Amino acid sequence: MTTTVRPKERLLFEGADWDFSTLQRIHDACEEIALGELGLDVYPNQIEVITSEQMLDAYSSTGMPLFYRHWSFGKHFAHHEAFYRRGMRDLAYEIVINSSPCISYLMEENTATMQTLVTAHAAFGHNHFFKNNYLFKLWTDAKGILDYLDFAKGYITRCEERYGEAAVERTLDAAHALMSHGVHRYAGKTTVDLRQEEKRQQERRAHEEQMFNDLWRTVPVGKARKGGDIGLEKRRAALGLPQDNILYFLEKSAPRLQPWQREILRIVRHVAQYFHPQRQTKVMNEGTATFVHYQIMNRLHERGQISDGNFLEFLKSHANVVFQPSYDDRRFSGFNPYALGFAMMQDIERIVTKPTEEDRAWFPDISGRGDAMAVLRGIWADYRDESFISQFLSPNLIRQLRLFHLYDDPDQTEGVLVSAIHNERGYLRIRRQLSREYDIGWTDPVIDIVDVDLAGDRRLLLQHIVMNGCHLQEADTRLVLQHLADLWGYDVLLQEIDGSSTVAREYAASPRKIVQ
Amino acid sequence: MHIVDRRLNPRGKSLENRQRFLRRVKGTVQQAVKRSLQNRNIRDVLDGGEISLPIDGMAEPSLRRGGDGISDQILPGNRAFVEGDIIPRPPGRNGGKPKEAGEGDGEDGFRFVLTREEFLDVFLDDLELPDLAKRRLSETEEESPIRAGYSVSGSPSNIAVGRTTRLAMMRRVALHRPRAEELEALQRQIEECTDDKSRLALEAKLKSLTEKTRRIPYIDPLDVRYRRFENEPKPVAKAVMFCLMDVSGSMSEHMKDLAKRFYLLLYLFLSKRYKKVEIVFIRHTDKAEEVDEETFFYGPATGGTLVSSALAAMRAIIAARFDPTEWNIYGAQASDGDNSHSDGNLTGQLLRHEILPQCQYFAYIEVGEESGDSSASRSPLWTLYQGIRSELLPLSIRKVCRRNEIFPVFHDLFQKRDGQSKVTP
């Protein structure tokens, strides 16, 4: 460390206390490193200081600062609160919102060191990732989300006033149950524009109200057109079948839904879609943010802007965050996305700057390229967890984490097979398998709406393609199907199709008489 | 960059969601509260607290895979395995699948913390609480009006005459309102005056003074003051509640449960009214003893029945620890109504001459089997107490067989009524 300290390089803070000017200094110092040295590109930052109760609040409504009202958020709040009160769980240090400006929440209880860590982690790491990763670019509208949520909240409140809390709650319950099947999984024609979406809704309604003419009810209708003669393929094409976005299909085609119910389905669908990229980039997102905060904190320490003591405090938190217990550890509960992501980012940095022979063979494109940050920025922009792991999990890291692959076939009575370990024969298989675990196309059940019997009883037919003998969870499926039938308004049938296209299981549900 | 301080934002943003949740699981919560009451001490009821709800009442289902089928998993931390090893599944676990990530929270029993008010609401709701009594129970202290200075508005009956005249006089003095004597003196001067010129001057002076008198009234609306009253909570005092219970063999668990609920309500009621409530548990067979709550409700004891022993014990404890001039004394006796024939006289004497004169109120509830008839009773105690009750002593007797009768009976017993003004403190 230099003995002559230039004014710029004085400590940002001393001890644990902070005030708003400290936060400002911290932010500016982090920004200088993030933009200047790491070459990050971020949305403007907004930092909000909140209490622990507010943090719990934000937790319970999926991290969003404003959200429509629903009992399930109350349930989650109570649940988190009970854990927190009994000291069984710490609160997250931060919540960050994919919006522009990017909002990061800092808890007032944090020490100055923690505020620095969180600022570096959320306001620069996550922020950069949100702004640059292709999935977020494609699927989310950072500028519009807060306005859209505000609109959603207001809209749902107005619906409650008009149609009653119970009716709205039933619709929301049903929509929530189908939320995981309310996203477009494959890139659509245009990126979403939530502002536009909100405007369009208002126009639709105004138009409907203007065009409403009670006389039309009394106009005699001609004879119902004969169905049946339309070919199966034609009919399916007309309805856009098969369709895996169940909420979208209901919103567009369910015959008995009220316009406001369709709008609520649309809101829930948009929210699901907004969070869809986050589900697919947990490891990368946390890995990026952790890598960024680690870089920034180290640089701040090198520049003498953080004292040794505070730096030690940071290292302790950092070690906790990236701790990965072994499979036989009592604390083990799967892979810690922070640990895996951070380890991979560091490994990539190593491959780029100091590659071994093995690395050269495995990663000819990036090994020895020298500029680690440029390579990482490129990766952060172009991959999601599944492709990231399948490309960049190196033998070195597999050895370091001592990964192994368990193959569990229930028909195999002797036990569970260790089918690969961290050796030459195992690297590729482990890498492929781990990447699969992060592929939601693989982990989520594939369910399509395949047909509607329009000429007959309007029964909706869904199919679940069973893979590896994994059927749907029975009790839950019945409940969800009931919700689906309520929204559809007629019978629904869900078939589970085994590999040999035989129907293994069937679920059927009829609508309850609750539609008003 | 913006920094926004959100700490002062309105709190309790999740309150609405929480209430919606409670409304939704009302039935489940009631069940849970009922269950939790059975294992609670009387004093703990007021704390509200944690209840455990079964998760299925509020499931949020989604379409997901069950645990069957082939599973592949990558795990970290291998030390001993080599490729091709077969690890036997632990016995008892279906399929032997290692626990999946994120499953570790244990959601089978959902814990929910009810606040004190929420708990009481649910609890009283369960007891089919009539509205009237709910209001009475929820008021914390009796209020009585006390003098609180003066105000410029009020009802005519509250005019403070002294204060009003004093203010009027101050005003009159300050504004130099001519006094009556002054005018009279002037009048006399005019009459005695012979000189025309000076009389004219005097008359002019009198005229201006009379005008001034009219301009400055004797009592102005500005002067009027009213006595002001404020409602002040009555000072809270101390109360002691005696729980007497017959624990002879004929008392079934159901009866004890009824009794417990009654004591619970009584305790609730008293602790809303008094700052400090003591509870004394006395159980008796043919002899009485003071015990703790646990022993009182759950301790096994059996023997003959002498009700007078409990009353004698109560008398002794009052004499030793609870001076009736300082303490409001309440008694609640639960029994199935049996008493040995020879004891009747002594019991009557004790109750009539020793206990009741010292008590604010004494309630006797006769508990019966669930299938029983709660309209009337012919037990020895009932007959005895009925005789005493006709003497307008603070004694009430009721018979209860079913849980849902507890509250109406309690409500009945503790209603304000004529001739029993001593009931409410």
GROMACS .gro file of C-alpha atoms in nm, chain B residues 192-410:
model
  219
  708GLU     CA    1  -8.023   6.901   4.292
  709CYS     CA    2  -7.865   7.120   4.033
  710THR     CA    3  -7.999   7.471   4.001
  711ASP     CA    4  -7.769   7.610   3.743
  712ASP     CA    5  -7.909   7.544   3.395
  713LYS     CA    6  -7.576   7.542   3.227
  714SER     CA    7  -7.414   7.290   3.450
  715ARG     CA    8  -7.734   7.080   3.449
  716LEU     CA    9  -7.718   7.060   3.071
  717ALA     CA   10  -7.359   6.945   3.099
  718LEU     CA   11  -7.459   6.687   3.361
  719GLU     CA   12  -7.749   6.569   3.152
  720ALA     CA   13  -7.521   6.532   2.851
  721LYS     CA   14  -7.283   6.333   3.066
  722LEU     CA   15  -7.567   6.116   3.192
  723LYS     CA   16  -7.685   6.062   2.838
  724SER     CA   17  -7.346   5.950   2.719
  725LEU     CA   18  -7.305   5.725   3.022
  726THR     CA   19  -7.647   5.567   2.963
  727GLU     CA   20  -7.556   5.508   2.605
  728LYS     CA   21  -7.231   5.350   2.715
  729THR     CA   22  -7.426   5.129   2.950
  730ARG     CA   23  -7.632   5.010   2.658
  731ARG     CA   24  -7.328   4.954   2.444
  732ILE     CA   25  -7.153   4.751   2.708
  733PRO     CA   26  -7.403   4.495   2.831
  734TYR     CA   27  -7.407   4.366   3.181
  735ILE     CA   28  -7.353   4.011   3.058
  736ASP     CA   29  -7.221   3.955   2.713
  737PRO     CA   30  -7.248   3.619   2.530
  738LEU     CA   31  -6.869   3.640   2.531
  739ASP     CA   32  -6.864   3.600   2.905
  740VAL     CA   33  -7.065   3.287   2.923
  741ARG     CA   34  -6.872   2.981   3.033
  742TYR     CA   35  -6.986   2.625   3.063
  743ARG     CA   36  -6.858   2.354   3.286
  744ARG     CA   37  -6.664   2.107   3.080
  745PHE     CA   38  -6.652   1.736   3.146
  746GLU     CA   39  -6.409   1.484   3.018
  747ASN     CA   40  -6.449   1.112   3.018
  748GLU     CA   41  -6.180   0.970   3.229
  749PRO     CA   42  -6.106   0.603   3.245
  750LYS     CA   43  -6.182   0.471   3.584
  751PRO     CA   44  -5.872   0.384   3.774
  752VAL     CA   45  -5.803   0.018   3.728
  753ALA     CA   46  -5.791  -0.201   4.026
  754LYS     CA   47  -5.694  -0.549   4.115
  755ALA     CA   48  -5.904  -0.857   4.090
  756VAL     CA   49  -5.870  -1.211   4.200
  757MET     CA   50  -6.056  -1.497   4.047
  758PHE     CA   51  -6.116  -1.816   4.234
  759CYS     CA   52  -6.162  -2.123   4.022
  760LEU     CA   53  -6.327  -2.395   4.220
  761MET     CA   54  -6.368  -2.733   4.071
  762ASP     CA   55  -6.498  -3.062   4.183
  763VAL     CA   56  -6.255  -3.323   4.055
  764SER     CA   57  -6.418  -3.630   4.195
  765GLY     CA   58  -6.447  -3.930   3.967
  766SER     CA   59  -6.776  -3.826   3.821
  767MET     CA   60  -6.621  -3.527   3.644
  768SER     CA   61  -6.540  -3.634   3.288
  769GLU     CA   62  -6.282  -3.477   3.057
  770HIS     CA   63  -6.562  -3.315   2.865
  771MET     CA   64  -6.689  -3.150   3.180
  772LYS     CA   65  -6.344  -3.027   3.270
  773ASP     CA   66  -6.309  -2.885   2.920
  774LEU     CA   67  -6.635  -2.697   2.962
  775ALA     CA   68  -6.517  -2.565   3.293
  776LYS     CA   69  -6.184  -2.460   3.147
  777ARG     CA   70  -6.355  -2.267   2.874
  778PHE     CA   71  -6.569  -2.093   3.127
  779TYR     CA   72  -6.269  -1.996   3.339
  780LEU     CA   73  -6.095  -1.880   3.027
  781LEU     CA   74  -6.373  -1.646   2.939
  782LEU     CA   75  -6.392  -1.519   3.291
  783TYR     CA   76  -6.021  -1.453   3.292
  784LEU     CA   77  -6.044  -1.274   2.961
  785PHE     CA   78  -6.328  -1.067   3.086
  786LEU     CA   79  -6.153  -0.973   3.406
  787SER     CA   80  -5.821  -0.896   3.247
  788LYS     CA   81  -5.992  -0.652   3.016
  789ARG     CA   82  -6.123  -0.469   3.319
  790TYR     CA   83  -5.847  -0.490   3.570
  791LYS     CA   84  -5.484  -0.414   3.550
  792LYS     CA   85  -5.394  -0.713   3.751
  793VAL     CA   86  -5.579  -1.038   3.772
  794GLU     CA   87  -5.474  -1.317   4.001
  795ILE     CA   88  -5.603  -1.665   3.957
  796VAL     CA   89  -5.640  -1.913   4.237
  797PHE     CA   90  -5.713  -2.270   4.146
  798ILE     CA   91  -5.883  -2.477   4.409
  799ARG     CA   92  -5.978  -2.831   4.343
  800HIS     CA   93  -6.164  -3.042   4.584
  801THR     CA   94  -6.287  -3.389   4.650
  802ASP     CA   95  -6.377  -3.441   5.011
  803LYS     CA   96  -6.092  -3.209   5.096
  804ALA     CA   97  -5.975  -2.904   4.906
  805GLU     CA   98  -5.630  -2.786   4.804
  806GLU     CA   99  -5.484  -2.501   4.608
  807VAL     CA  100  -5.302  -2.623   4.299
  808ASP     CA  101  -5.145  -2.494   3.981
  809GLU     CA  102  -5.330  -2.485   3.653
  810GLU     CA  103  -5.177  -2.801   3.517
  811THR     CA  104  -5.283  -3.006   3.817
  812PHE     CA  105  -5.615  -2.834   3.826
  813PHE     CA  106  -5.723  -2.945   3.484
  814TYR     CA  107  -5.520  -3.253   3.420
  815GLY     CA  108  -5.416  -3.395   3.756
  816PRO     CA  109  -5.582  -3.721   3.849
  817ALA     CA  110  -5.764  -3.716   4.178
  818THR     CA  111  -6.059  -3.892   4.313
  819GLY     CA  112  -6.253  -3.936   4.631
  820GLY     CA  113  -6.577  -3.830   4.790
  821THR     CA  114  -6.731  -3.491   4.747
  822LEU     CA  115  -6.752  -3.216   5.007
  823VAL     CA  116  -6.821  -2.882   4.845
  824SER     CA  117  -6.787  -2.696   5.172
  825SER     CA  118  -6.420  -2.787   5.182
  826ALA     CA  119  -6.355  -2.576   4.872
  827LEU     CA  120  -6.551  -2.283   5.007
  828ALA     CA  121  -6.366  -2.305   5.335
  829ALA     CA  122  -6.037  -2.305   5.148
  830MET     CA  123  -6.147  -2.002   4.954
  831ARG     CA  124  -6.240  -1.822   5.272
  832ALA     CA  125  -5.902  -1.902   5.422
  833ILE     CA  126  -5.715  -1.778   5.118
  834ILE     CA  127  -5.914  -1.456   5.108
  835ALA     CA  128  -5.835  -1.396   5.471
  836ALA     CA  129  -5.467  -1.464   5.418
  837ARG     CA  130  -5.393  -1.295   5.089
  838PHE     CA  131  -5.675  -1.095   4.941
  839ASP     CA  132  -5.813  -0.818   5.154
  840PRO     CA  133  -6.167  -0.756   5.024
  841THR     CA  134  -6.123  -0.380   5.062
  842GLU     CA  135  -5.839  -0.389   4.813
  843TRP     CA  136  -5.930  -0.673   4.586
  844ASN     CA  137  -6.231  -0.737   4.373
  845ILE     CA  138  -6.308  -1.096   4.436
  846TYR     CA  139  -6.473  -1.325   4.187
  847GLY     CA  140  -6.560  -1.685   4.228
  848ALA     CA  141  -6.644  -1.939   3.963
  849GLN     CA  142  -6.741  -2.283   4.061
  850ALA     CA  143  -6.780  -2.572   3.823
  851SER     CA  144  -6.924  -2.897   3.931
  852ASP     CA  145  -7.146  -3.175   3.818
  853GLY     CA  146  -7.374  -3.092   4.105
  854ASP     CA  147  -7.310  -3.382   4.338
  855ASN     CA  148  -7.256  -3.316   4.701
  856SER     CA  149  -7.287  -3.540   5.000
  857HIS     CA  150  -7.616  -3.492   5.173
  858SER     CA  151  -7.474  -3.404   5.511
  859ASP     CA  152  -7.263  -3.122   5.363
  860GLY     CA  153  -7.553  -2.919   5.231
  861ASN     CA  154  -7.611  -2.715   5.540
  862LEU     CA  155  -7.250  -2.619   5.593
  863THR     CA  156  -7.207  -2.528   5.227
  864GLY     CA  157  -7.511  -2.302   5.240
  865GLN     CA  158  -7.389  -2.132   5.555
  866LEU     CA  159  -7.041  -2.070   5.418
  867LEU     CA  160  -7.163  -1.938   5.090
  868ARG     CA  161  -7.434  -1.718   5.228
  869HIS     CA  162  -7.254  -1.564   5.521
  870GLU     CA  163  -6.884  -1.587   5.446
  871ILE     CA  164  -6.817  -1.599   5.075
  872LEU     CA  165  -7.089  -1.401   4.901
  873PRO     CA  166  -7.062  -1.090   5.120
  874GLN     CA  167  -6.697  -1.062   5.022
  875CYS     CA  168  -6.744  -1.138   4.655
  876GLN     CA  169  -6.818  -0.907   4.369
  877TYR     CA  170  -6.973  -1.196   4.197
  878PHE     CA  171  -6.997  -1.567   4.228
  879ALA     CA  172  -7.091  -1.786   3.936
  880TYR     CA  173  -7.181  -2.145   3.960
  881ILE     CA  174  -7.196  -2.349   3.644
  882GLU     CA  175  -7.312  -2.700   3.648
  883VAL     CA  176  -7.149  -2.902   3.375
  884GLY     CA  177  -7.316  -3.200   3.219
  885GLU     CA  178  -7.237  -3.464   2.964
  886GLU     CA  179  -7.254  -3.359   2.602
  887SER     CA  180  -7.577  -3.549   2.546
  888GLY     CA  181  -7.734  -3.404   2.860
  889ASP     CA  182  -8.018  -3.163   2.898
  890SER     CA  183  -7.907  -2.817   2.991
  891SER     CA  184  -8.246  -2.669   3.066
  892ALA     CA  185  -8.260  -2.742   3.436
  893SER     CA  186  -8.113  -2.957   3.704
  894ARG     CA  187  -8.220  -3.131   4.015
  895SER     CA  188  -7.885  -3.195   4.172
  896PRO     CA  189  -7.835  -3.125   4.542
  897LEU     CA  190  -7.607  -2.828   4.481
  898TRP     CA  191  -7.842  -2.676   4.229
  899THR     CA  192  -8.132  -2.693   4.467
  900LEU     CA  193  -7.926  -2.547   4.746
  901TYR     CA  194  -7.789  -2.258   4.537
  902GLN     CA  195  -8.128  -2.184   4.394
  903GLY     CA  196  -8.250  -2.117   4.744
  904ILE     CA  197  -7.963  -1.881   4.813
  905ARG     CA  198  -8.002  -1.702   4.482
  906SER     CA  199  -8.351  -1.585   4.566
  907GLU     CA  200  -8.200  -1.369   4.840
  908LEU     CA  201  -8.053  -1.131   4.582
  909LEU     CA  202  -7.695  -1.209   4.661
  910PRO     CA  203  -7.439  -1.176   4.380
  911LEU     CA  204  -7.479  -1.534   4.278
  912SER     CA  205  -7.570  -1.680   3.945
  913ILE     CA  206  -7.622  -2.038   3.851
  914ARG     CA  207  -7.642  -2.198   3.511
  915LYS     CA  208  -7.621  -2.539   3.362
  916VAL     CA  209  -7.408  -2.615   3.055
  917CYS     CA  210  -7.374  -2.932   2.854
  918ARG     CA  211  -7.228  -2.833   2.519
  919ARG     CA  212  -6.935  -2.618   2.422
  920ASN     CA  213  -7.135  -2.376   2.217
  921GLU     CA  214  -7.349  -2.301   2.518
  922ILE     CA  215  -7.060  -2.165   2.714
  923PHE     CA  216  -7.060  -1.824   2.570
  924PRO     CA  217  -7.432  -1.750   2.589
  925VAL     CA  218  -7.428  -1.866   2.948
  926PHE     CA  219  -7.127  -1.655   3.027
   0.00000   0.00000   0.00000
